């Protein structure tokens, strides 16, 4: 997505009279546009490099195609779905270190029938599941001084993930943990040198004044949080402050569901962001089986309508998404109006819908700023490149 956006910044070749007669000041404006486009390309190239070197470099040693296949089989074993045409790509076509792509064509009629990826609720890591698993491991006298039930979901998931990681191969989530980067991509997790270089590079087109101070303050906050959690629960859960700092970075950069109900969802978090893609959605896997049976009841093999099946189908349609505990990915346009067929090599994207993140929010939590979060082009660059008021998405 980010690579494509760089290419689309450049103006298309003009045709006819426009090609022979440039508008006034075109030469100067074109040089400015080319320079600005080069700056953007440099920045996005740096972003891709950061994503490649930080978000995945360490995990690449332990997570390969076979590991990915085991992860998808684990998801399917527990009632999930992963379309047979999809596979892991390293690097991803968009320029990120990894992603999910189509190895075979998936027709529009197929993508409109059902989500291509479904991760059941039973595999997700949320606050309730974390509390139920961890609270029995902590002595009562400790819980009286530091009750886990007063922690927010983000802190609970951080503890849960660090604890499961410490269990190694004995963890129920071992296949998922193996897919996670060894170093979180968050800005506050970068070295001082990398952080300074990243802020300096983004400063070419963004107002980054104050970013360094805010990131360092966030780093100090993370240290206080992870240190406090380690002091209260570390010995009982077998985790250190370093473990918890890593887990907090994973939760910050990969959780879904918003700040009110953050959730870690295996497999789906391997999809890269694109503003024109459809966001992840809720899904009720049980409804699929009920709907299939209801359709047979309603129409039968002879096409005859039967009232019992019609009643069930009407109920499912009216209920909508009121009870959708699973997470799913549909290959649809961002507005959900049109199914999007996949060709061989096409990457599967999702719109992260990050609650109106500012460029700094993206940088702080995910370590990069996507093209769609960048500010509008200047009037001159828009005039030169024939773009609208925002970067192409």
mmCIF file of C-alpha atoms in Angstrom:
data_model
loop_
_atom_site.group_PDB
_atom_site.id
_atom_site.type_symbol
_atom_site.label_atom_id
_atom_site.label_comp_id
_atom_site.label_asym_id
_atom_site.label_seq_id
_atom_site.Cartn_x
_atom_site.Cartn_y
_atom_site.Cartn_z
ATOM 1 C CA UNK A 1 0.000 0.000 0.000
ATOM 2 C CA UNK A 2 2.746 2.444 0.887
ATOM 3 C CA UNK A 3 4.780 1.633 -2.219
ATOM 4 C CA UNK A 4 1.768 2.037 -4.490
ATOM 5 C CA UNK A 5 1.008 5.396 -2.901
ATOM 6 C CA UNK A 6 4.483 6.693 -3.744
ATOM 7 C CA UNK A 7 4.060 5.750 -7.380
ATOM 8 C CA UNK A 8 0.618 7.361 -7.611
ATOM 9 C CA UNK A 9 2.024 10.664 -6.315
ATOM 10 C CA UNK A 10 3.683 11.202 -9.665
ATOM 11 C CA UNK A 11 1.557 12.932 -12.294
ATOM 12 C CA UNK A 12 0.364 10.809 -15.226
ATOM 13 C CA UNK A 13 1.782 11.490 -18.659
ATOM 14 C CA UNK A 14 -0.282 14.310 -20.310
ATOM 15 C CA UNK A 15 -1.782 13.743 -23.738
ATOM 16 C CA UNK A 16 -2.569 15.934 -26.742
ATOM 17 C CA UNK A 17 -2.135 19.710 -26.544
ATOM 18 C CA UNK A 18 -1.475 19.589 -22.854
ATOM 19 C CA UNK A 19 1.638 17.546 -23.532
ATOM 20 C CA UNK A 20 2.999 20.165 -25.940
ATOM 21 C CA UNK A 21 1.950 23.359 -24.133
ATOM 22 C CA UNK A 22 2.837 23.406 -20.456
ATOM 23 C CA UNK A 23 0.963 25.870 -18.211
ATOM 24 C CA UNK A 24 2.804 28.969 -16.897
ATOM 25 C CA UNK A 25 5.482 28.299 -14.300
ATOM 26 C CA UNK A 26 5.212 24.571 -15.006
ATOM 27 C CA UNK A 27 8.954 23.981 -15.094
ATOM 28 C CA UNK A 28 9.483 25.494 -11.653
ATOM 29 C CA UNK A 29 6.398 23.805 -10.250
ATOM 30 C CA UNK A 30 7.357 20.458 -11.750
ATOM 31 C CA UNK A 31 10.774 20.630 -10.123
ATOM 32 C CA UNK A 32 9.079 21.405 -6.800
ATOM 33 C CA UNK A 33 6.633 18.553 -7.274
ATOM 34 C CA UNK A 34 9.387 16.126 -8.185
ATOM 35 C CA UNK A 35 11.416 17.182 -5.173
ATOM 36 C CA UNK A 36 8.421 16.847 -2.875
ATOM 37 C CA UNK A 37 7.561 13.455 -4.330
ATOM 38 C CA UNK A 38 11.160 12.383 -3.800
ATOM 39 C CA UNK A 39 10.972 13.488 -0.184
ATOM 40 C CA UNK A 40 7.793 11.480 0.311
ATOM 41 C CA UNK A 41 9.363 8.483 -1.413
ATOM 42 C CA UNK A 42 12.394 8.769 0.854
ATOM 43 C CA UNK A 43 10.211 8.952 3.932
ATOM 44 C CA UNK A 44 8.059 6.025 2.937
ATOM 45 C CA UNK A 45 11.136 4.049 2.020
ATOM 46 C CA UNK A 46 12.435 4.714 5.505
ATOM 47 C CA UNK A 47 9.099 3.657 6.964
ATOM 48 C CA UNK A 48 9.266 0.381 5.076
ATOM 49 C CA UNK A 49 12.824 -0.123 6.244
ATOM 50 C CA UNK A 50 11.805 0.513 9.841
ATOM 51 C CA UNK A 51 8.912 -1.892 9.527
ATOM 52 C CA UNK A 52 11.238 -4.492 8.050
ATOM 53 C CA UNK A 53 14.140 -4.081 10.483
ATOM 54 C CA UNK A 54 12.234 -3.572 13.733
ATOM 55 C CA UNK A 55 8.801 -5.085 13.450
ATOM 56 C CA UNK A 56 9.861 -8.406 12.032
ATOM 57 C CA UNK A 57 13.605 -8.932 11.804
ATOM 58 C CA UNK A 58 13.898 -10.857 15.077
ATOM 59 C CA UNK A 59 10.721 -12.852 14.509
ATOM 60 C CA UNK A 60 11.894 -13.908 11.045
ATOM 61 C CA UNK A 61 14.384 -16.263 12.630
ATOM 62 C CA UNK A 62 11.617 -18.266 14.289
ATOM 63 C CA UNK A 63 8.572 -17.762 12.089
ATOM 64 C CA UNK A 64 8.630 -19.133 8.561
ATOM 65 C CA UNK A 65 6.172 -20.629 6.076
ATOM 66 C CA UNK A 66 5.877 -23.842 8.091
ATOM 67 C CA UNK A 67 5.236 -21.889 11.287
ATOM 68 C CA UNK A 68 2.579 -19.894 9.470
ATOM 69 C CA UNK A 69 0.926 -23.088 8.221
ATOM 70 C CA UNK A 70 0.834 -24.449 11.770
ATOM 71 C CA UNK A 71 -0.737 -21.185 12.943
ATOM 72 C CA UNK A 72 -3.487 -21.342 10.308
ATOM 73 C CA UNK A 73 -4.145 -25.011 11.083
ATOM 74 C CA UNK A 74 -4.454 -24.115 14.776
ATOM 75 C CA UNK A 75 -7.013 -21.452 13.923
ATOM 76 C CA UNK A 76 -9.004 -23.852 11.736
ATOM 77 C CA UNK A 77 -8.810 -26.606 14.337
ATOM 78 C CA UNK A 78 -10.656 -24.330 16.755
ATOM 79 C CA UNK A 79 -13.414 -23.455 14.319
ATOM 80 C CA UNK A 80 -11.779 -20.631 12.389
ATOM 81 C CA UNK A 81 -11.310 -20.195 8.677
ATOM 82 C CA UNK A 82 -8.384 -19.403 6.409
ATOM 83 C CA UNK A 83 -9.045 -19.512 2.684
ATOM 84 C CA UNK A 84 -6.902 -22.067 0.865
ATOM 85 C CA UNK A 85 -5.831 -19.502 -1.749
ATOM 86 C CA UNK A 86 -4.086 -17.292 0.832
ATOM 87 C CA UNK A 87 -0.501 -17.550 2.060
ATOM 88 C CA UNK A 88 2.240 -15.680 3.897
ATOM 89 C CA UNK A 89 4.487 -13.383 1.834
ATOM 90 C CA UNK A 90 7.945 -12.236 2.990
ATOM 91 C CA UNK A 91 8.308 -9.417 2.132
ATOM 92 C CA UNK A 92 4.792 -8.267 1.357
ATOM 93 C CA UNK A 93 4.027 -6.661 -2.021
ATOM 94 C CA UNK A 94 3.323 -3.344 -0.249
ATOM 95 C CA UNK A 95 6.918 -3.220 0.981
ATOM 96 C CA UNK A 96 6.281 -4.310 4.554
ATOM 97 C CA UNK A 97 8.327 -7.171 5.928
ATOM 98 C CA UNK A 98 5.488 -9.648 5.690
ATOM 99 C CA UNK A 99 1.833 -9.873 4.796
ATOM 100 C CA UNK A 100 -0.862 -12.181 3.473
ATOM 101 C CA UNK A 101 -1.373 -12.572 -0.262
ATOM 102 C CA UNK A 102 -3.475 -14.583 -2.693
ATOM 103 C CA UNK A 103 -1.569 -17.423 -4.331
ATOM 104 C CA UNK A 104 -4.580 -18.206 -6.514
ATOM 105 C CA UNK A 105 -7.372 -16.041 -7.905
ATOM 106 C CA UNK A 106 -10.448 -15.638 -5.712
ATOM 107 C CA UNK A 107 -13.522 -14.671 -7.726
ATOM 108 C CA UNK A 108 -15.829 -11.858 -6.665
ATOM 109 C CA UNK A 109 -18.689 -14.298 -6.133
ATOM 110 C CA UNK A 110 -16.544 -16.282 -3.688
ATOM 111 C CA UNK A 111 -15.406 -13.303 -1.613
ATOM 112 C CA UNK A 112 -18.997 -12.080 -1.361
ATOM 113 C CA UNK A 113 -20.249 -15.341 0.157
ATOM 114 C CA UNK A 114 -18.202 -15.458 3.342
ATOM 115 C CA UNK A 115 -15.177 -13.930 5.061
ATOM 116 C CA UNK A 116 -11.878 -15.332 3.843
ATOM 117 C CA UNK A 117 -10.381 -15.308 7.347
ATOM 118 C CA UNK A 118 -12.215 -15.960 10.622
ATOM 119 C CA UNK A 119 -10.564 -16.180 14.036
ATOM 120 C CA UNK A 120 -12.847 -17.668 16.688
ATOM 121 C CA UNK A 121 -13.471 -15.925 19.977
ATOM 122 C CA UNK A 122 -11.862 -18.827 21.855
ATOM 123 C CA UNK A 123 -8.409 -17.906 20.483
ATOM 124 C CA UNK A 124 -8.524 -14.208 21.297
ATOM 125 C CA UNK A 125 -6.713 -12.624 24.218
ATOM 126 C CA UNK A 126 -8.943 -10.130 26.021
ATOM 127 C CA UNK A 127 -9.296 -8.735 29.511
ATOM 128 C CA UNK A 128 -11.855 -11.222 30.783
ATOM 129 C CA UNK A 129 -9.877 -14.234 29.613
ATOM 130 C CA UNK A 130 -6.691 -12.762 31.054
ATOM 131 C CA UNK A 131 -8.271 -12.138 34.454
ATOM 132 C CA UNK A 132 -9.739 -15.640 34.609
ATOM 133 C CA UNK A 133 -6.378 -17.223 33.787
ATOM 134 C CA UNK A 134 -4.094 -15.079 35.952
ATOM 135 C CA UNK A 135 -5.997 -14.284 39.115
ATOM 136 C CA UNK A 136 -5.868 -17.873 40.469
ATOM 137 C CA UNK A 137 -2.059 -17.791 40.141
ATOM 138 C CA UNK A 138 -1.623 -14.842 42.498
ATOM 139 C CA UNK A 139 -1.816 -15.336 46.316
ATOM 140 C CA UNK A 140 -4.783 -13.785 48.098
ATOM 141 C CA UNK A 141 -2.626 -11.509 50.246
ATOM 142 C CA UNK A 142 -1.076 -10.039 47.090
ATOM 143 C CA UNK A 143 -4.494 -9.547 45.492
ATOM 144 C CA UNK A 144 -5.661 -7.695 48.583
ATOM 145 C CA UNK A 145 -2.829 -5.190 48.187
ATOM 146 C CA UNK A 146 -2.930 -5.110 44.387
ATOM 147 C CA UNK A 147 -6.302 -6.413 43.156
ATOM 148 C CA UNK A 148 -6.130 -7.472 39.529
ATOM 149 C CA UNK A 149 -9.767 -6.559 39.041
ATOM 150 C CA UNK A 150 -8.848 -2.876 39.264
ATOM 151 C CA UNK A 151 -6.536 -3.114 36.230
ATOM 152 C CA UNK A 152 -7.790 -2.040 32.829
ATOM 153 C CA UNK A 153 -7.988 -4.527 29.969
ATOM 154 C CA UNK A 154 -4.751 -3.315 28.401
ATOM 155 C CA UNK A 155 -2.766 -4.058 31.563
ATOM 156 C CA UNK A 156 -4.443 -7.449 31.984
ATOM 157 C CA UNK A 157 -3.648 -8.485 28.418
ATOM 158 C CA UNK A 158 -0.076 -7.290 28.862
ATOM 159 C CA UNK A 159 0.323 -9.553 31.887
ATOM 160 C CA UNK A 160 -1.399 -12.434 30.096
ATOM 161 C CA UNK A 161 0.742 -12.220 26.978
ATOM 162 C CA UNK A 162 3.985 -11.977 28.954
ATOM 163 C CA UNK A 163 2.948 -14.966 31.078
ATOM 164 C CA UNK A 164 2.046 -17.107 28.052
ATOM 165 C CA UNK A 165 5.293 -16.200 26.349
ATOM 166 C CA UNK A 166 7.243 -17.249 29.457
ATOM 167 C CA UNK A 167 5.582 -20.679 29.309
ATOM 168 C CA UNK A 168 7.215 -21.359 25.936
ATOM 169 C CA UNK A 169 6.037 -24.458 24.085
ATOM 170 C CA UNK A 170 3.682 -25.305 26.973
ATOM 171 C CA UNK A 171 1.531 -22.261 26.217
ATOM 172 C CA UNK A 172 -1.803 -22.708 24.488
ATOM 173 C CA UNK A 173 -0.826 -19.619 22.488
ATOM 174 C CA UNK A 174 2.681 -20.783 21.571
ATOM 175 C CA UNK A 175 1.976 -20.750 17.819
ATOM 176 C CA UNK A 176 0.620 -17.223 18.046
ATOM 177 C CA UNK A 177 3.457 -15.974 20.259
ATOM 178 C CA UNK A 178 5.945 -17.346 17.708
ATOM 179 C CA UNK A 179 4.403 -15.069 15.081
ATOM 180 C CA UNK A 180 4.991 -11.918 17.135
ATOM 181 C CA UNK A 181 8.032 -9.675 16.642
ATOM 182 C CA UNK A 182 10.781 -9.980 19.227
ATOM 183 C CA UNK A 183 10.874 -6.181 19.438
ATOM 184 C CA UNK A 184 7.770 -4.034 19.361
ATOM 185 C CA UNK A 185 7.765 -1.407 16.583
ATOM 186 C CA UNK A 186 6.485 1.413 18.833
ATOM 187 C CA UNK A 187 8.466 4.660 18.746
ATOM 188 C CA UNK A 188 9.146 4.473 22.471
ATOM 189 C CA UNK A 189 10.782 1.049 21.966
ATOM 190 C CA UNK A 190 13.303 2.393 19.415
ATOM 191 C CA UNK A 191 16.888 3.133 20.328
ATOM 192 C CA UNK A 192 17.695 6.818 20.779
ATOM 193 C CA UNK A 193 19.598 6.855 17.493
ATOM 194 C CA UNK A 194 16.821 5.230 15.501
ATOM 195 C CA UNK A 195 14.231 7.460 17.133
ATOM 196 C CA UNK A 196 16.145 10.630 16.286
ATOM 197 C CA UNK A 197 16.653 9.471 12.690
ATOM 198 C CA UNK A 198 12.954 8.636 12.293
ATOM 199 C CA UNK A 199 11.767 11.963 13.675
ATOM 200 C CA UNK A 200 14.273 13.865 11.522
ATOM 201 C CA UNK A 201 13.093 12.054 8.396
ATOM 202 C CA UNK A 202 9.391 12.633 9.083
ATOM 203 C CA UNK A 203 10.219 16.258 9.834
ATOM 204 C CA UNK A 204 10.607 16.849 6.101
ATOM 205 C CA UNK A 205 6.811 16.909 5.650
ATOM 206 C CA UNK A 206 5.379 16.827 9.198
ATOM 207 C CA UNK A 207 5.588 19.230 12.099
ATOM 208 C CA UNK A 208 7.527 16.978 14.460
ATOM 209 C CA UNK A 209 8.390 19.643 17.028
ATOM 210 C CA UNK A 210 7.860 18.117 20.444
ATOM 211 C CA UNK A 211 7.789 14.529 19.185
ATOM 212 C CA UNK A 212 11.062 13.576 20.853
ATOM 213 C CA UNK A 213 9.937 14.872 24.243
ATOM 214 C CA UNK A 214 6.567 13.137 23.970
ATOM 215 C CA UNK A 215 8.134 9.823 22.969
ATOM 216 C CA UNK A 216 10.621 9.981 25.825
ATOM 217 C CA UNK A 217 7.805 10.762 28.244
ATOM 218 C CA UNK A 218 5.867 7.776 26.873
ATOM 219 C CA UNK A 219 8.969 5.625 27.362
ATOM 220 C CA UNK A 220 9.210 6.715 30.994
ATOM 221 C CA UNK A 221 5.515 5.974 31.451
ATOM 222 C CA UNK A 222 5.960 2.479 29.975
ATOM 223 C CA UNK A 223 8.846 1.872 32.375
ATOM 224 C CA UNK A 224 6.698 2.912 35.335
ATOM 225 C CA UNK A 225 3.796 0.703 34.235
ATOM 226 C CA UNK A 226 5.892 -2.368 33.445
ATOM 227 C CA UNK A 227 7.915 -1.868 36.618
ATOM 228 C CA UNK A 228 4.781 -1.626 38.740
ATOM 229 C CA UNK A 229 3.223 -4.712 37.182
ATOM 230 C CA UNK A 230 6.461 -6.657 37.623
ATOM 231 C CA UNK A 231 6.702 -5.610 41.265
ATOM 232 C CA UNK A 232 3.114 -6.630 42.031
ATOM 233 C CA UNK A 233 2.769 -9.819 39.996
ATOM 234 C CA UNK A 234 6.074 -10.714 38.324
ATOM 235 C CA UNK A 235 7.259 -13.398 40.735
ATOM 236 C CA UNK A 236 3.877 -15.147 40.723
ATOM 237 C CA UNK A 237 3.473 -15.119 36.942
ATOM 238 C CA UNK A 238 7.111 -15.851 36.085
ATOM 239 C CA UNK A 239 7.682 -12.598 34.173
ATOM 240 C CA UNK A 240 10.175 -9.735 34.394
ATOM 241 C CA UNK A 241 9.856 -6.025 33.711
ATOM 242 C CA UNK A 242 11.568 -6.619 30.363
ATOM 243 C CA UNK A 243 8.939 -9.244 29.469
ATOM 244 C CA UNK A 244 6.160 -6.843 30.375
ATOM 245 C CA UNK A 245 7.682 -3.952 28.419
ATOM 246 C CA UNK A 246 7.744 -6.174 25.321
ATOM 247 C CA UNK A 247 4.164 -7.311 25.906
ATOM 248 C CA UNK A 248 2.963 -3.748 26.393
ATOM 249 C CA UNK A 249 4.504 -2.840 23.040
ATOM 250 C CA UNK A 250 2.719 -5.743 21.343
ATOM 251 C CA UNK A 251 -0.616 -4.742 22.873
ATOM 252 C CA UNK A 252 -0.062 -1.090 21.880
ATOM 253 C CA UNK A 253 0.802 -1.902 18.273
ATOM 254 C CA UNK A 254 -1.352 -4.956 17.458
ATOM 255 C CA UNK A 255 -4.525 -4.974 19.565
ATOM 256 C CA UNK A 256 -7.964 -4.541 17.999
ATOM 257 C CA UNK A 257 -11.260 -3.393 19.432
ATOM 258 C CA UNK A 258 -10.286 0.117 20.489
ATOM 259 C CA UNK A 259 -9.075 1.451 23.811
ATOM 260 C CA UNK A 260 -12.238 0.371 25.624
ATOM 261 C CA UNK A 261 -11.935 -3.312 24.740
ATOM 262 C CA UNK A 262 -8.456 -4.091 23.374
ATOM 263 C CA UNK A 263 -8.095 -7.625 22.043
ATOM 264 C CA UNK A 264 -5.203 -9.551 20.542
ATOM 265 C CA UNK A 265 -6.410 -11.599 17.570
ATOM 266 C CA UNK A 266 -4.011 -14.233 16.190
ATOM 267 C CA UNK A 267 -3.456 -14.397 12.433
ATOM 268 C CA UNK A 268 -5.528 -11.316 11.569
ATOM 269 C CA UNK A 269 -2.803 -9.054 12.927
ATOM 270 C CA UNK A 270 -0.590 -10.169 10.019
ATOM 271 C CA UNK A 271 -2.658 -8.125 7.562
ATOM 272 C CA UNK A 272 -1.171 -4.762 6.625
ATOM 273 C CA UNK A 273 -3.050 -1.470 6.675
ATOM 274 C CA UNK A 274 -4.643 0.228 3.679
ATOM 275 C CA UNK A 275 -7.173 3.057 3.906
ATOM 276 C CA UNK A 276 -9.205 1.725 0.978
ATOM 277 C CA UNK A 277 -9.597 -1.739 2.461
ATOM 278 C CA UNK A 278 -12.454 -2.955 4.636
ATOM 279 C CA UNK A 279 -11.914 -3.005 8.406
ATOM 280 C CA UNK A 280 -12.054 -6.178 10.443
ATOM 281 C CA UNK A 281 -15.580 -7.121 11.474
ATOM 282 C CA UNK A 282 -17.390 -9.214 14.023
ATOM 283 C CA UNK A 283 -18.625 -12.590 12.886
ATOM 284 C CA UNK A 284 -20.723 -15.376 14.354
ATOM 285 C CA UNK A 285 -19.406 -18.686 13.072
ATOM 286 C CA UNK A 286 -22.388 -20.556 14.464
ATOM 287 C CA UNK A 287 -24.639 -18.498 12.221
ATOM 288 C CA UNK A 288 -22.956 -20.000 9.153
ATOM 289 C CA UNK A 289 -24.023 -23.526 10.056
ATOM 290 C CA UNK A 290 -27.497 -22.358 11.118
ATOM 291 C CA UNK A 291 -27.916 -20.341 7.932
ATOM 292 C CA UNK A 292 -26.846 -23.258 5.719
ATOM 293 C CA UNK A 293 -29.372 -25.546 7.393
ATOM 294 C CA UNK A 294 -32.051 -22.846 7.323
ATOM 295 C CA UNK A 295 -31.569 -22.294 3.591
ATOM 296 C CA UNK A 296 -32.126 -26.012 3.002
ATOM 297 C CA UNK A 297 -35.190 -25.888 5.259
ATOM 298 C CA UNK A 298 -36.497 -22.846 3.420
ATOM 299 C CA UNK A 299 -35.931 -23.994 -0.145
ATOM 300 C CA UNK A 300 -35.065 -27.690 -0.029
ATOM 301 C CA UNK A 301 -33.662 -29.621 -2.934
ATOM 302 C CA UNK A 302 -36.767 -29.015 -5.031
ATOM 303 C CA UNK A 303 -36.776 -25.245 -4.469
ATOM 304 C CA UNK A 304 -40.015 -25.346 -2.543
ATOM 305 C CA UNK A 305 -40.417 -22.720 0.162
ATOM 306 C CA UNK A 306 -40.828 -23.985 3.726
ATOM 307 C CA UNK A 307 -41.952 -21.615 6.456
ATOM 308 C CA UNK A 308 -39.664 -22.938 9.220
ATOM 309 C CA UNK A 309 -36.513 -22.135 7.271
ATOM 310 C CA UNK A 310 -37.810 -18.742 6.241
ATOM 311 C CA UNK A 311 -38.417 -17.862 9.873
ATOM 312 C CA UNK A 312 -34.847 -18.769 10.866
ATOM 313 C CA UNK A 313 -33.345 -16.830 7.956
ATOM 314 C CA UNK A 314 -35.443 -13.796 8.803
ATOM 315 C CA UNK A 315 -34.256 -13.980 12.413
ATOM 316 C CA UNK A 316 -30.592 -14.169 11.381
ATOM 317 C CA UNK A 317 -30.955 -11.245 8.979
ATOM 318 C CA UNK A 318 -32.778 -9.079 11.488
ATOM 319 C CA UNK A 319 -30.350 -9.849 14.290
ATOM 320 C CA UNK A 320 -27.479 -8.612 12.157
ATOM 321 C CA UNK A 321 -24.233 -8.254 14.106
ATOM 322 C CA UNK A 322 -25.658 -8.031 17.614
ATOM 323 C CA UNK A 323 -23.872 -11.221 18.652
ATOM 324 C CA UNK A 324 -20.635 -11.652 16.717
ATOM 325 C CA UNK A 325 -17.885 -12.855 19.050
ATOM 326 C CA UNK A 326 -15.455 -13.937 16.307
ATOM 327 C CA UNK A 327 -13.244 -11.584 14.292
ATOM 328 C CA UNK A 328 -13.240 -11.799 10.515
ATOM 329 C CA UNK A 329 -11.785 -10.287 7.358
ATOM 330 C CA UNK A 330 -13.864 -9.790 4.220
ATOM 331 C CA UNK A 331 -12.323 -8.817 0.892
ATOM 332 C CA UNK A 332 -14.536 -5.778 0.367
ATOM 333 C CA UNK A 333 -14.099 -2.085 -0.389
ATOM 334 C CA UNK A 334 -13.630 0.213 2.590
ATOM 335 C CA UNK A 335 -17.335 1.131 2.684
ATOM 336 C CA UNK A 336 -18.422 -2.513 2.597
ATOM 337 C CA UNK A 337 -20.447 -1.944 -0.574
ATOM 338 C CA UNK A 338 -18.493 -3.937 -3.146
ATOM 339 C CA UNK A 339 -16.720 -7.322 -2.894
ATOM 340 C CA UNK A 340 -13.128 -7.156 -4.064
ATOM 341 C CA UNK A 341 -11.876 -10.095 -6.105
ATOM 342 C CA UNK A 342 -8.276 -11.166 -5.572
ATOM 343 C CA UNK A 343 -5.826 -11.891 -8.348
ATOM 344 C CA UNK A 344 -2.666 -13.957 -8.062
ATOM 345 C CA UNK A 345 -0.190 -12.003 -5.943
ATOM 346 C CA UNK A 346 -2.722 -9.493 -4.612
ATOM 347 C CA UNK A 347 -2.145 -8.549 -0.995
ATOM 348 C CA UNK A 348 -4.907 -8.759 1.603
ATOM 349 C CA UNK A 349 -5.301 -5.437 3.394
ATOM 350 C CA UNK A 350 -7.432 -4.216 6.278
ATOM 351 C CA UNK A 351 -8.275 -0.684 7.332
ATOM 352 C CA UNK A 352 -7.069 -0.432 10.913
ATOM 353 C CA UNK A 353 -9.653 2.304 11.764
ATOM 354 C CA UNK A 354 -7.444 3.728 14.491
ATOM 355 C CA UNK A 355 -9.943 6.077 16.148
ATOM 356 C CA UNK A 356 -8.793 9.231 14.362
ATOM 357 C CA UNK A 357 -5.112 8.717 15.151
ATOM 358 C CA UNK A 358 -2.905 11.718 14.492
ATOM 359 C CA UNK A 359 0.390 11.129 12.659
ATOM 360 C CA UNK A 360 2.110 11.213 16.055
ATOM 361 C CA UNK A 361 -0.280 8.597 17.463
ATOM 362 C CA UNK A 362 0.564 6.297 14.567
ATOM 363 C CA UNK A 363 4.265 6.867 15.090
ATOM 364 C CA UNK A 364 4.138 6.402 18.854
ATOM 365 C CA UNK A 365 2.093 3.196 18.834
ATOM 366 C CA UNK A 366 2.980 1.528 15.531
ATOM 367 C CA UNK A 367 6.336 3.057 14.641
ATOM 368 C CA UNK A 368 5.289 4.444 11.250
ATOM 369 C CA UNK A 369 2.861 6.912 9.675
ATOM 370 C CA UNK A 370 0.791 5.505 6.778
ATOM 371 C CA UNK A 371 0.253 7.562 3.650
ATOM 372 C CA UNK A 372 -3.403 8.214 4.437
ATOM 373 C CA UNK A 373 -2.441 9.836 7.756
ATOM 374 C CA UNK A 374 -0.019 12.289 6.163
ATOM 375 C CA UNK A 375 -1.141 15.939 5.785
ATOM 376 C CA UNK A 376 -2.504 17.423 2.529
ATOM 377 C CA UNK A 377 -0.067 18.334 -0.182
ATOM 378 C CA UNK A 378 0.783 21.981 -0.663
ATOM 379 C CA UNK A 379 -1.280 23.885 -3.232
ATOM 380 C CA UNK A 380 1.655 23.930 -5.647
ATOM 381 C CA UNK A 381 2.240 20.178 -5.462
ATOM 382 C CA UNK A 382 -1.476 19.455 -5.869
ATOM 383 C CA UNK A 383 -1.570 21.732 -8.925
ATOM 384 C CA UNK A 384 1.441 20.028 -10.452
ATOM 385 C CA UNK A 385 0.478 16.451 -9.835
ATOM 386 C CA UNK A 386 -3.272 16.823 -10.449
ATOM 387 C CA UNK A 387 -4.134 15.245 -7.109
ATOM 388 C CA UNK A 388 -6.935 16.110 -4.715
ATOM 389 C CA UNK A 389 -6.505 17.515 -1.231
ATOM 390 C CA UNK A 390 -4.979 14.417 0.269
ATOM 391 C CA UNK A 391 -2.272 11.948 -0.506
ATOM 392 C CA UNK A 392 -3.410 9.157 -2.810
ATOM 393 C CA UNK A 393 -4.492 6.129 -0.844
#
